[in-house]
Coordinates of C-alpha atoms in Angstrom, one line a residue:
X1 CA -1.6 -22.7 33.6
X2 CA 2.1 -22.5 33.8
X3 CA 2.4 -26.3 33.1
X4 CA 0.0 -25.7 29.9
X5 CA 2.7 -22.5 29.0
X6 CA 5.6 -25.1 29.6
X7 CA 4.2 -27.5 27.1
X8 CA 3.2 -25.1 24.6
X9 CA 6.5 -23.5 24.5
X10 CA 8.5 -26.7 24.2
X11 CA 6.3 -27.8 21.4
X12 CA 6.9 -24.6 20.0
X13 CA 10.8 -25.2 20.2
X14 CA 10.5 -28.6 18.8
X15 CA 8.5 -27.2 15.7
X16 CA 11.0 -24.6 15.0
X17 CA 14.0 -27.4 15.6
X18 CA 12.3 -30.0 13.1
X19 CA 11.9 -27.0 10.7
X20 CA 15.6 -26.1 10.8
X21 CA 16.5 -29.7 10.5
X22 CA 14.4 -30.1 7.5
X23 CA 16.0 -27.0 6.0
X24 CA 19.6 -28.2 6.7
X25 CA 18.5 -31.6 5.0
X26 CA 17.3 -30.0 2.2
X27 CA 20.0 -27.7 1.8
X28 CA 22.6 -30.5 1.5
X29 CA 20.2 -32.2 -1.3
X30 CA 20.4 -29.0 -3.3
X31 CA 24.0 -27.5 -2.5
X32 CA 26.1 -27.0 -5.4
X33 CA 29.7 -28.6 -5.9
X34 CA 31.2 -25.7 -4.1
X35 CA 29.6 -27.1 -0.9
X36 CA 28.3 -23.7 0.0
X37 CA 25.0 -23.1 1.9
X38 CA 22.6 -21.2 -0.1
X39 CA 20.9 -17.5 0.4
X40 CA 18.0 -16.1 -1.2
X41 CA 18.4 -12.5 -1.9
X42 CA 15.4 -10.4 -2.9
X43 CA 17.0 -8.8 -6.1
X44 CA 15.9 -5.8 -8.0
X45 CA 18.8 -4.6 -10.2
X46 CA 18.7 -1.5 -8.6
X47 CA 21.8 0.1 -6.4
X48 CA 21.3 -1.6 -3.1
X49 CA 20.4 -5.2 -4.3
X50 CA 23.8 -5.1 -6.9
X51 CA 25.9 -4.1 -4.2
X52 CA 24.6 -6.8 -1.8
X53 CA 25.6 -9.7 -4.5
X54 CA 29.7 -9.2 -3.6
X55 CA 28.9 -8.0 -0.5
X56 CA 27.6 -11.3 0.5
X57 CA 30.3 -13.2 -1.2
X58 CA 33.0 -11.2 0.2
X59 CA 31.7 -11.4 3.8
X60 CA 29.7 -14.6 3.8
X61 CA 30.2 -18.0 2.6
X62 CA 27.2 -18.4 1.1
X63 CA 26.1 -18.9 -2.7
X64 CA 24.0 -16.4 -3.6
X65 CA 20.5 -17.2 -5.2
X66 CA 18.9 -13.9 -6.6
X67 CA 15.1 -13.7 -7.1
X68 CA 13.5 -10.9 -9.1
X69 CA 10.1 -10.4 -8.4
X70 CA 8.1 -8.6 -11.3
X71 CA 5.1 -6.9 -9.7
X72 CA 5.1 -4.4 -12.6
X73 CA 8.1 -2.0 -12.6
X74 CA 8.7 -2.5 -16.1
X75 CA 12.2 -3.4 -16.0
X76 CA 14.4 -5.0 -18.4
X77 CA 14.4 -8.5 -16.9
X78 CA 16.6 -10.0 -19.1
X79 CA 19.6 -7.5 -18.6
X80 CA 18.8 -7.5 -14.9
X81 CA 19.2 -11.2 -14.9
X82 CA 22.6 -11.0 -16.6
X83 CA 23.9 -8.4 -14.2
X84 CA 23.1 -10.5 -11.1
X85 CA 24.9 -13.2 -12.8
X86 CA 27.7 -10.8 -13.6
X87 CA 27.8 -9.3 -10.2
X88 CA 28.2 -12.8 -8.8
X89 CA 25.4 -14.6 -8.3
X90 CA 25.1 -18.5 -8.6
X91 CA 21.7 -18.4 -10.1
X92 CA 18.9 -15.6 -10.9
X93 CA 15.4 -16.2 -11.0
X94 CA 12.5 -13.9 -12.3
X95 CA 8.9 -14.4 -11.2
X96 CA 6.0 -12.8 -13.2
X97 CA 3.9 -11.9 -10.0
X98 CA 1.8 -8.9 -11.4
X99 CA -1.4 -10.9 -11.9
X100 CA -1.0 -12.0 -8.6
X101 CA -0.1 -8.7 -7.0
X102 CA -3.1 -6.9 -8.3
X103 CA -5.6 -9.6 -7.7
X104 CA -4.4 -10.7 -3.9
X105 CA -2.8 -7.5 -2.9
X106 CA -4.1 -4.4 -4.5
X107 CA -8.0 -5.3 -5.1
X108 CA -8.6 -5.8 -1.3
X109 CA -7.2 -3.0 -0.2
X110 CA -9.2 -0.9 -2.7
X111 CA -12.2 -2.7 -1.7
X112 CA -11.3 -1.8 1.7
X113 CA -10.9 1.6 0.6
X114 CA -7.5 1.6 2.8
X115 CA -5.3 4.7 2.7
X116 CA -2.6 5.7 5.0
X117 CA -2.6 8.9 6.5
X118 CA -5.5 10.2 4.4
X119 CA -3.2 10.4 1.1
X120 CA -0.7 7.4 0.6
X121 CA -2.5 4.7 -1.5
X122 CA -0.1 1.7 -0.2
X123 CA 1.7 1.4 -3.3
X124 CA 5.0 -0.2 -1.7
X125 CA 3.0 -1.7 1.4
X126 CA 0.9 -3.8 -0.9
X127 CA 3.6 -5.6 -2.7
X128 CA 6.3 -6.2 0.2
X129 CA 4.3 -9.3 1.8
X130 CA 3.7 -10.8 -1.7
X131 CA 7.4 -10.4 -2.4
X132 CA 8.4 -11.9 1.2
X133 CA 6.3 -15.0 0.7
X134 CA 7.7 -15.8 -2.8
X135 CA 11.3 -15.1 -1.4
X136 CA 10.3 -18.0 1.4
X137 CA 9.0 -20.3 -1.5
X138 CA 12.4 -20.1 -3.6
X139 CA 14.1 -20.6 0.0
X140 CA 12.4 -23.9 0.4
X141 CA 12.8 -24.9 -3.1
X142 CA 16.5 -24.3 -3.1
X143 CA 16.9 -25.5 0.3
X144 CA 18.8 -22.2 1.6
X145 CA 19.3 -21.4 5.1
X146 CA 19.0 -17.5 5.0
X147 CA 16.8 -14.8 3.0
X148 CA 18.9 -11.4 2.3
X149 CA 17.0 -8.2 1.4
X150 CA 18.2 -4.9 0.6
X151 CA 15.8 -2.6 2.8
X152 CA 17.7 0.0 5.0
X153 CA 17.7 -0.2 8.7
X154 CA 15.7 3.2 9.1
X155 CA 12.7 2.1 6.5
X156 CA 9.2 0.3 6.8
X157 CA 10.4 -2.4 4.0
X158 CA 12.6 -4.4 6.4
X159 CA 9.7 -4.8 8.7
X160 CA 7.3 -5.9 5.9
X161 CA 9.9 -8.4 4.4
X162 CA 10.7 -9.7 7.7
X163 CA 7.5 -10.1 9.0
X164 CA 6.4 -12.1 5.9
X165 CA 9.4 -14.2 6.3
X166 CA 8.3 -14.8 9.7
X167 CA 4.9 -15.7 8.7
X168 CA 5.9 -18.8 6.8
X169 CA 9.6 -19.6 7.9
X170 CA 10.6 -18.9 11.5
X171 CA 13.2 -21.2 11.1
X172 CA 15.1 -19.2 8.3
X173 CA 18.0 -16.8 9.0
X174 CA 17.3 -13.4 7.9
X175 CA 20.1 -11.2 6.7
X176 CA 19.4 -7.4 6.6
X177 CA 22.4 -5.9 4.8
X178 CA 21.9 -2.1 6.2
X179 CA 21.9 -3.8 9.8
X180 CA 24.8 -5.9 9.3
X181 CA 28.0 -5.1 11.5
X182 CA 30.0 -6.1 8.3
X183 CA 28.1 -3.2 6.2
X184 CA 30.5 -0.3 6.1
X185 CA 28.3 1.9 3.7
X186 CA 26.5 4.8 4.8
X187 CA 24.9 6.5 1.9
X188 CA 24.0 5.7 -2.0
X189 CA 27.3 7.6 -2.9
X190 CA 29.3 5.3 -0.9
X191 CA 27.4 2.0 -2.8
X192 CA 28.3 3.7 -6.2
X193 CA 32.0 3.7 -5.0
X194 CA 31.8 0.3 -3.9
X195 CA 30.8 -0.8 -7.5
X196 CA 33.1 1.5 -9.0
X197 CA 36.0 0.1 -7.2
X198 CA 35.1 -3.3 -8.3
X199 CA 34.7 -2.5 -11.9
X200 CA 30.9 -3.5 -11.5
X201 CA 28.6 -1.8 -13.5
X202 CA 26.4 1.0 -11.6
X203 CA 22.5 0.5 -12.4
X204 CA 22.0 4.5 -11.9
X205 CA 23.0 7.8 -12.7
X206 CA 24.4 10.1 -9.7
X207 CA 21.8 12.9 -10.8
X208 CA 18.9 10.4 -10.7
X209 CA 19.8 8.9 -7.1
X210 CA 16.2 9.1 -6.0
X211 CA 15.4 6.0 -3.6
X212 CA 12.5 4.8 -5.7
X213 CA 10.0 1.6 -5.8
X214 CA 7.9 1.1 -8.8
X215 CA 5.3 -1.4 -9.5
X216 CA 2.1 -1.8 -11.6
X217 CA 0.2 0.5 -8.9
X218 CA 2.7 3.2 -8.1
X219 CA 6.2 4.9 -8.4
X220 CA 7.4 6.4 -5.1
X221 CA 10.6 9.0 -4.9
X222 CA 12.3 9.8 -1.6
X223 CA 15.8 11.4 -1.2
X224 CA 17.5 14.4 -2.9
X225 CA 15.6 17.6 -2.7
X226 CA 12.9 15.7 -0.6
X227 CA 15.0 15.5 2.4
X228 CA 14.3 18.8 3.2
X229 CA 10.5 19.7 3.9
X230 CA 11.0 23.5 2.7
X231 CA 12.0 22.3 -0.9
X232 CA 9.1 21.9 -3.8
X233 CA 10.0 18.8 -5.4
X234 CA 11.4 19.1 -8.7
X235 CA 8.4 17.2 -10.4
X236 CA 9.9 18.0 -13.9
X237 CA 13.1 15.9 -13.1
X238 CA 11.2 13.4 -10.8
X239 CA 8.1 12.1 -12.7
X240 CA 8.2 9.3 -15.0
X241 CA 4.4 7.8 -15.1
X242 CA 2.7 11.0 -14.8
X243 CA 2.6 14.7 -16.2
X244 CA 2.7 17.9 -14.2
X245 CA -1.0 18.6 -13.7
X246 CA -0.2 22.2 -15.2
X247 CA 0.7 20.7 -18.6
X248 CA -2.3 18.5 -18.9
X249 CA -4.7 18.7 -21.3
X250 CA -6.9 21.7 -20.6
X251 CA -10.2 19.9 -21.4
X252 CA -9.4 16.6 -19.6
X253 CA -11.2 13.6 -20.3
X254 CA -14.1 11.3 -19.0
X255 CA -13.5 7.7 -17.7
X256 CA -16.3 5.1 -16.9
X257 CA -15.2 2.4 -14.6
X258 CA -17.5 -1.0 -13.9
X259 CA -17.5 -2.8 -11.1
X260 CA -18.5 -6.4 -9.9
X261 CA -18.4 -7.0 -6.1
X262 CA -15.8 -4.3 -5.5
X263 CA -13.6 -5.4 -8.4
X264 CA -13.1 -3.1 -11.6
X265 CA -13.6 -5.4 -14.4
X266 CA -14.2 -2.7 -17.4
X267 CA -13.0 0.6 -18.6
X268 CA -14.9 2.6 -21.1
X269 CA -17.3 0.0 -21.9
X270 CA -14.4 -2.8 -22.7
X271 CA -14.0 -5.9 -20.1
X272 CA -10.4 -6.4 -19.1
X273 CA -8.3 -8.5 -17.3
X274 CA -6.7 -7.0 -14.1
X275 CA -3.6 -6.4 -15.7
X276 CA -4.8 -4.6 -18.7
X277 CA -7.2 -2.8 -16.7
X278 CA -4.9 -1.2 -14.2
X279 CA -2.2 -0.4 -17.4
X280 CA -4.7 1.5 -19.3
X281 CA -6.0 3.6 -16.3
X282 CA -2.3 4.3 -15.4
X283 CA -2.2 5.8 -19.0
X284 CA -5.4 7.8 -18.8
X285 CA -4.7 9.2 -15.4
X286 CA -0.8 9.7 -16.5
X287 CA -1.9 12.0 -19.0
X288 CA -4.4 14.0 -17.0
X289 CA -1.7 14.5 -13.9
X290 CA -4.0 12.5 -11.7
X291 CA -2.8 10.9 -8.6
X292 CA 0.3 12.9 -7.2
X293 CA 1.0 13.1 -3.5
X294 CA 3.6 14.9 -1.7
X295 CA 3.3 13.6 1.9
X296 CA 5.5 13.7 5.1
X297 CA 4.5 10.4 6.7
X298 CA 5.1 8.5 9.9
X299 CA 7.2 5.5 9.4
X300 CA 6.3 2.3 11.4
X301 CA 9.8 2.6 12.8
X302 CA 8.8 5.9 14.8
X303 CA 10.5 8.5 12.4
X304 CA 8.7 10.8 9.7
X305 CA 9.9 10.4 5.9
X306 CA 9.0 12.4 2.9
X307 CA 8.0 11.1 -0.2
X308 CA 6.2 11.7 -3.7
X309 CA 4.0 9.1 -5.2
X310 CA 2.7 8.8 -8.4
X311 CA -0.4 6.6 -8.3
X312 CA -2.5 7.4 -11.6
X313 CA -4.8 4.5 -12.1
X314 CA -5.0 3.9 -8.2
X315 CA -6.1 7.3 -7.6
X316 CA -8.9 7.0 -10.4
X317 CA -10.1 3.7 -9.0
X318 CA -10.5 4.9 -5.2
X319 CA -12.4 7.7 -6.2
X320 CA -14.9 5.6 -8.2
X321 CA -15.1 2.7 -5.6
X322 CA -15.7 5.4 -2.9
X323 CA -18.6 6.7 -5.1
X324 CA -19.9 2.9 -5.6
X325 CA -19.8 2.7 -2.0
X326 CA -21.8 5.9 -1.6
X327 CA -24.6 4.5 -3.5
X328 CA -24.9 1.1 -2.4
X329 CA -23.9 0.9 1.1
X330 CA -26.3 2.3 4.1
X331 CA -25.1 4.8 6.6
X332 CA -24.3 2.6 9.2
X333 CA -22.4 -0.1 7.2
X334 CA -20.6 2.7 5.5
X335 CA -19.6 4.7 8.4
X336 CA -18.3 1.5 10.1
X337 CA -16.3 0.4 7.1
X338 CA -14.6 4.2 7.3
X339 CA -13.3 3.0 10.9
X340 CA -12.0 -0.4 9.3
X341 CA -10.4 1.4 6.7
X342 CA -7.9 3.4 8.6
X343 CA -7.1 0.2 10.3
X344 CA -6.8 -2.2 7.7
X345 CA -4.7 0.7 6.0
X346 CA -2.2 0.6 9.0
X347 CA -2.0 -3.2 8.9
X348 CA -1.3 -3.1 5.2
X349 CA 1.6 -0.2 6.0
X350 CA 3.0 -2.2 8.7
X351 CA 3.4 -5.4 6.7
X352 CA 0.8 -7.2 8.9
X353 CA -1.0 -9.0 6.1
X354 CA -0.6 -12.3 7.0
X355 CA -2.2 -12.1 10.5
X356 CA -5.6 -13.3 12.0
X357 CA -6.6 -9.6 12.5
X358 CA -6.0 -8.6 8.7
X359 CA -8.3 -11.7 7.4
X360 CA -10.9 -11.1 10.2
X361 CA -11.1 -7.5 9.0
X362 CA -11.1 -8.6 5.4
X363 CA -14.1 -10.9 5.7
X364 CA -16.2 -7.8 6.9
X365 CA -15.1 -5.9 3.7
X366 CA -15.7 -9.1 1.4
X367 CA -19.4 -8.9 2.9
X368 CA -19.7 -5.2 2.6
X369 CA -18.6 -5.8 -1.2
X370 CA -21.3 -8.1 -2.2
X371 CA -23.6 -5.2 -3.7
X372 CA -20.7 -3.3 -4.8
X373 CA -21.7 -3.6 -8.6
X374 CA -22.4 -0.8 -11.1
X375 CA -20.5 1.9 -12.9
X376 CA -19.2 5.1 -12.2
X377 CA -18.0 7.8 -14.5
X378 CA -15.5 10.6 -13.5
X379 CA -14.2 13.6 -15.1
X380 CA -10.4 13.9 -15.2
X381 CA -9.0 17.4 -15.7
X382 CA -5.5 18.8 -14.7
X383 CA -5.0 16.6 -11.5
X384 CA -8.5 16.8 -10.4
X385 CA -11.4 13.8 -10.3
X386 CA -14.9 14.8 -10.3
X387 CA -17.9 12.6 -10.2
X388 CA -20.1 12.6 -13.1
X389 CA -22.6 10.0 -12.4
X390 CA -23.0 6.7 -11.3
X391 CA -25.3 3.5 -11.3
X392 CA -26.1 0.1 -9.8
X393 CA -28.8 -2.3 -9.8
X394 CA -28.1 -2.5 -5.8
X395 CA -28.3 1.2 -5.4
X396 CA -29.9 2.3 -2.2
X397 CA -31.0 6.0 -3.5
X398 CA -34.6 6.3 -3.8
X399 CA -35.6 9.0 -6.1
X400 CA -39.0 9.0 -4.7
X401 CA -37.8 9.8 -1.0
X402 CA -34.9 12.0 -1.9
X403 CA -37.2 14.2 -4.0
X404 CA -38.2 17.5 -2.4
X405 CA -41.8 16.5 -3.6
X406 CA -43.6 14.8 -0.8
X407 CA -44.0 11.2 -2.0
X408 CA -45.9 7.9 -0.4
X409 CA -42.7 6.5 1.3
X410 CA -41.8 9.9 3.0
X411 CA -44.2 12.6 4.7
X412 CA -42.3 16.0 5.8
X413 CA -44.4 15.6 9.0
X414 CA -42.7 12.4 10.0
X415 CA -39.4 14.2 10.7
X416 CA -40.9 16.0 13.9
X417 CA -41.5 13.1 15.8
X418 CA -37.9 11.9 14.5
X419 CA -36.4 15.1 15.6
X420 CA -38.1 15.1 19.1
X421 CA -36.6 11.6 19.9
X422 CA -33.4 12.3 18.4
X423 CA -33.2 15.4 20.3
X424 CA -34.6 14.3 23.6
X425 CA -31.1 14.1 25.3
X426 CA -30.4 17.5 24.6
X427 CA -33.7 18.9 25.5
X428 CA -33.1 17.0 29.0
X429 CA -30.1 18.2 29.5
X430 CA -30.9 21.9 28.8
X431 CA -33.9 21.5 31.1
X432 CA -31.9 20.2 33.9
X433 CA -29.3 23.4 33.5
X434 CA -32.2 25.8 33.6
X435 CA -33.3 24.1 36.8
X436 CA -30.2 24.5 38.6
X437 CA -29.1 27.8 36.9
X438 CA -25.7 26.5 35.5
X439 CA -24.8 25.8 31.9
X440 CA -25.2 26.8 28.4
X441 CA -28.9 26.7 28.4
X442 CA -29.3 29.3 31.0
X443 CA -30.9 32.9 30.1
X444 CA -27.7 34.9 30.2
X445 CA -25.5 32.2 29.1
X446 CA -21.8 33.4 28.2
X447 CA -22.1 31.1 25.3
X448 CA -24.7 33.0 23.5
X449 CA -23.1 36.4 21.9
X450 CA -25.2 39.6 21.9
X451 CA -25.9 40.6 18.3
X452 CA -26.4 44.1 16.5
X453 CA -30.1 44.4 16.4
X454 CA -30.0 47.6 13.6

């Protein structure tokens, strides 16, 4: 066994060594006239990554290739690309990954009913693995020797990015600026000063320095008053996509969602592609104050953090999808899926999407969703979601059985034998307790209270 293990280890080392040689070879072919190695930077145009471009040039002898990945941030990518080049990037690429993000990352999470710690709909978590994968694709194309990201050393994103990179490119160097010994900025204020000292554009206002992550699925907010759990969030100052529920229309509105095998395909009778559908639901949910969450969650790195999330369209879809599952799944399958939903939510949150376990659990989810076809109607009113009817040709609801009227498929007397067998373990235990004079079933059991009789 030891020899086999050694052979496997040697083979792995040789594989990684060959990969590194191939990367160096590709890097030589694509290196600019400067002769420098290349680093691919995950560039959002925000404060952290804007600072990182000059920081990389000052502290590492690399050409910086900025890669912007559009997962629905709604940013001005032309301006962001120009900012990257003005700040010192050798090149900047913008990738429209919105459709890919929704169809290959959001829809699977929705089909699984995956939620982290009961409330968080995994907005940032679902996007990071895709971003990491695209970074690797550009690193390979450019012959880069490293990938850099701006995630902090306290957050989840550093884990999610780097697990994705390891899954596809274990040979590439990963530079995490906030963990680097050469990084001497410890706050967003310090980053702002860093740019100002160099005469570079600061991409945010000081009074709006929430740490935000936005995509087509959600918008997250951290920092400022949220860093003290005693404070109520300043929603009017903070929210961008959702109205404060108190200010939503008094009468609310109805929305009808149609599903095919667990995937939403139409809103209010109109067939739409994934991008248009989610955009429409975000508008509907946003104007009705839907999808606000204030949670102090457990990060995968072992600390708690507080965040406010806006997920208007996502909250609508999760509510509708659960109603479809209630209608089309049998009891055993639904209850087992509830357990898997928690685990899948954890895997997504922790960045473990490119794993055998995730693929295996999603195979179960895909099977369970084969009959999740039909429609759900919801009433949205001042931040609340209420069911307003549902239907499916695969519905397991049978009015003849469910009705209080005795029908051919169910006789009320049938329940007597069922209860006798279902409760047999309880009856046997109680009989034993009475025979030995101990336990809750004895005649003068302390668990039975004496009630007034007048």
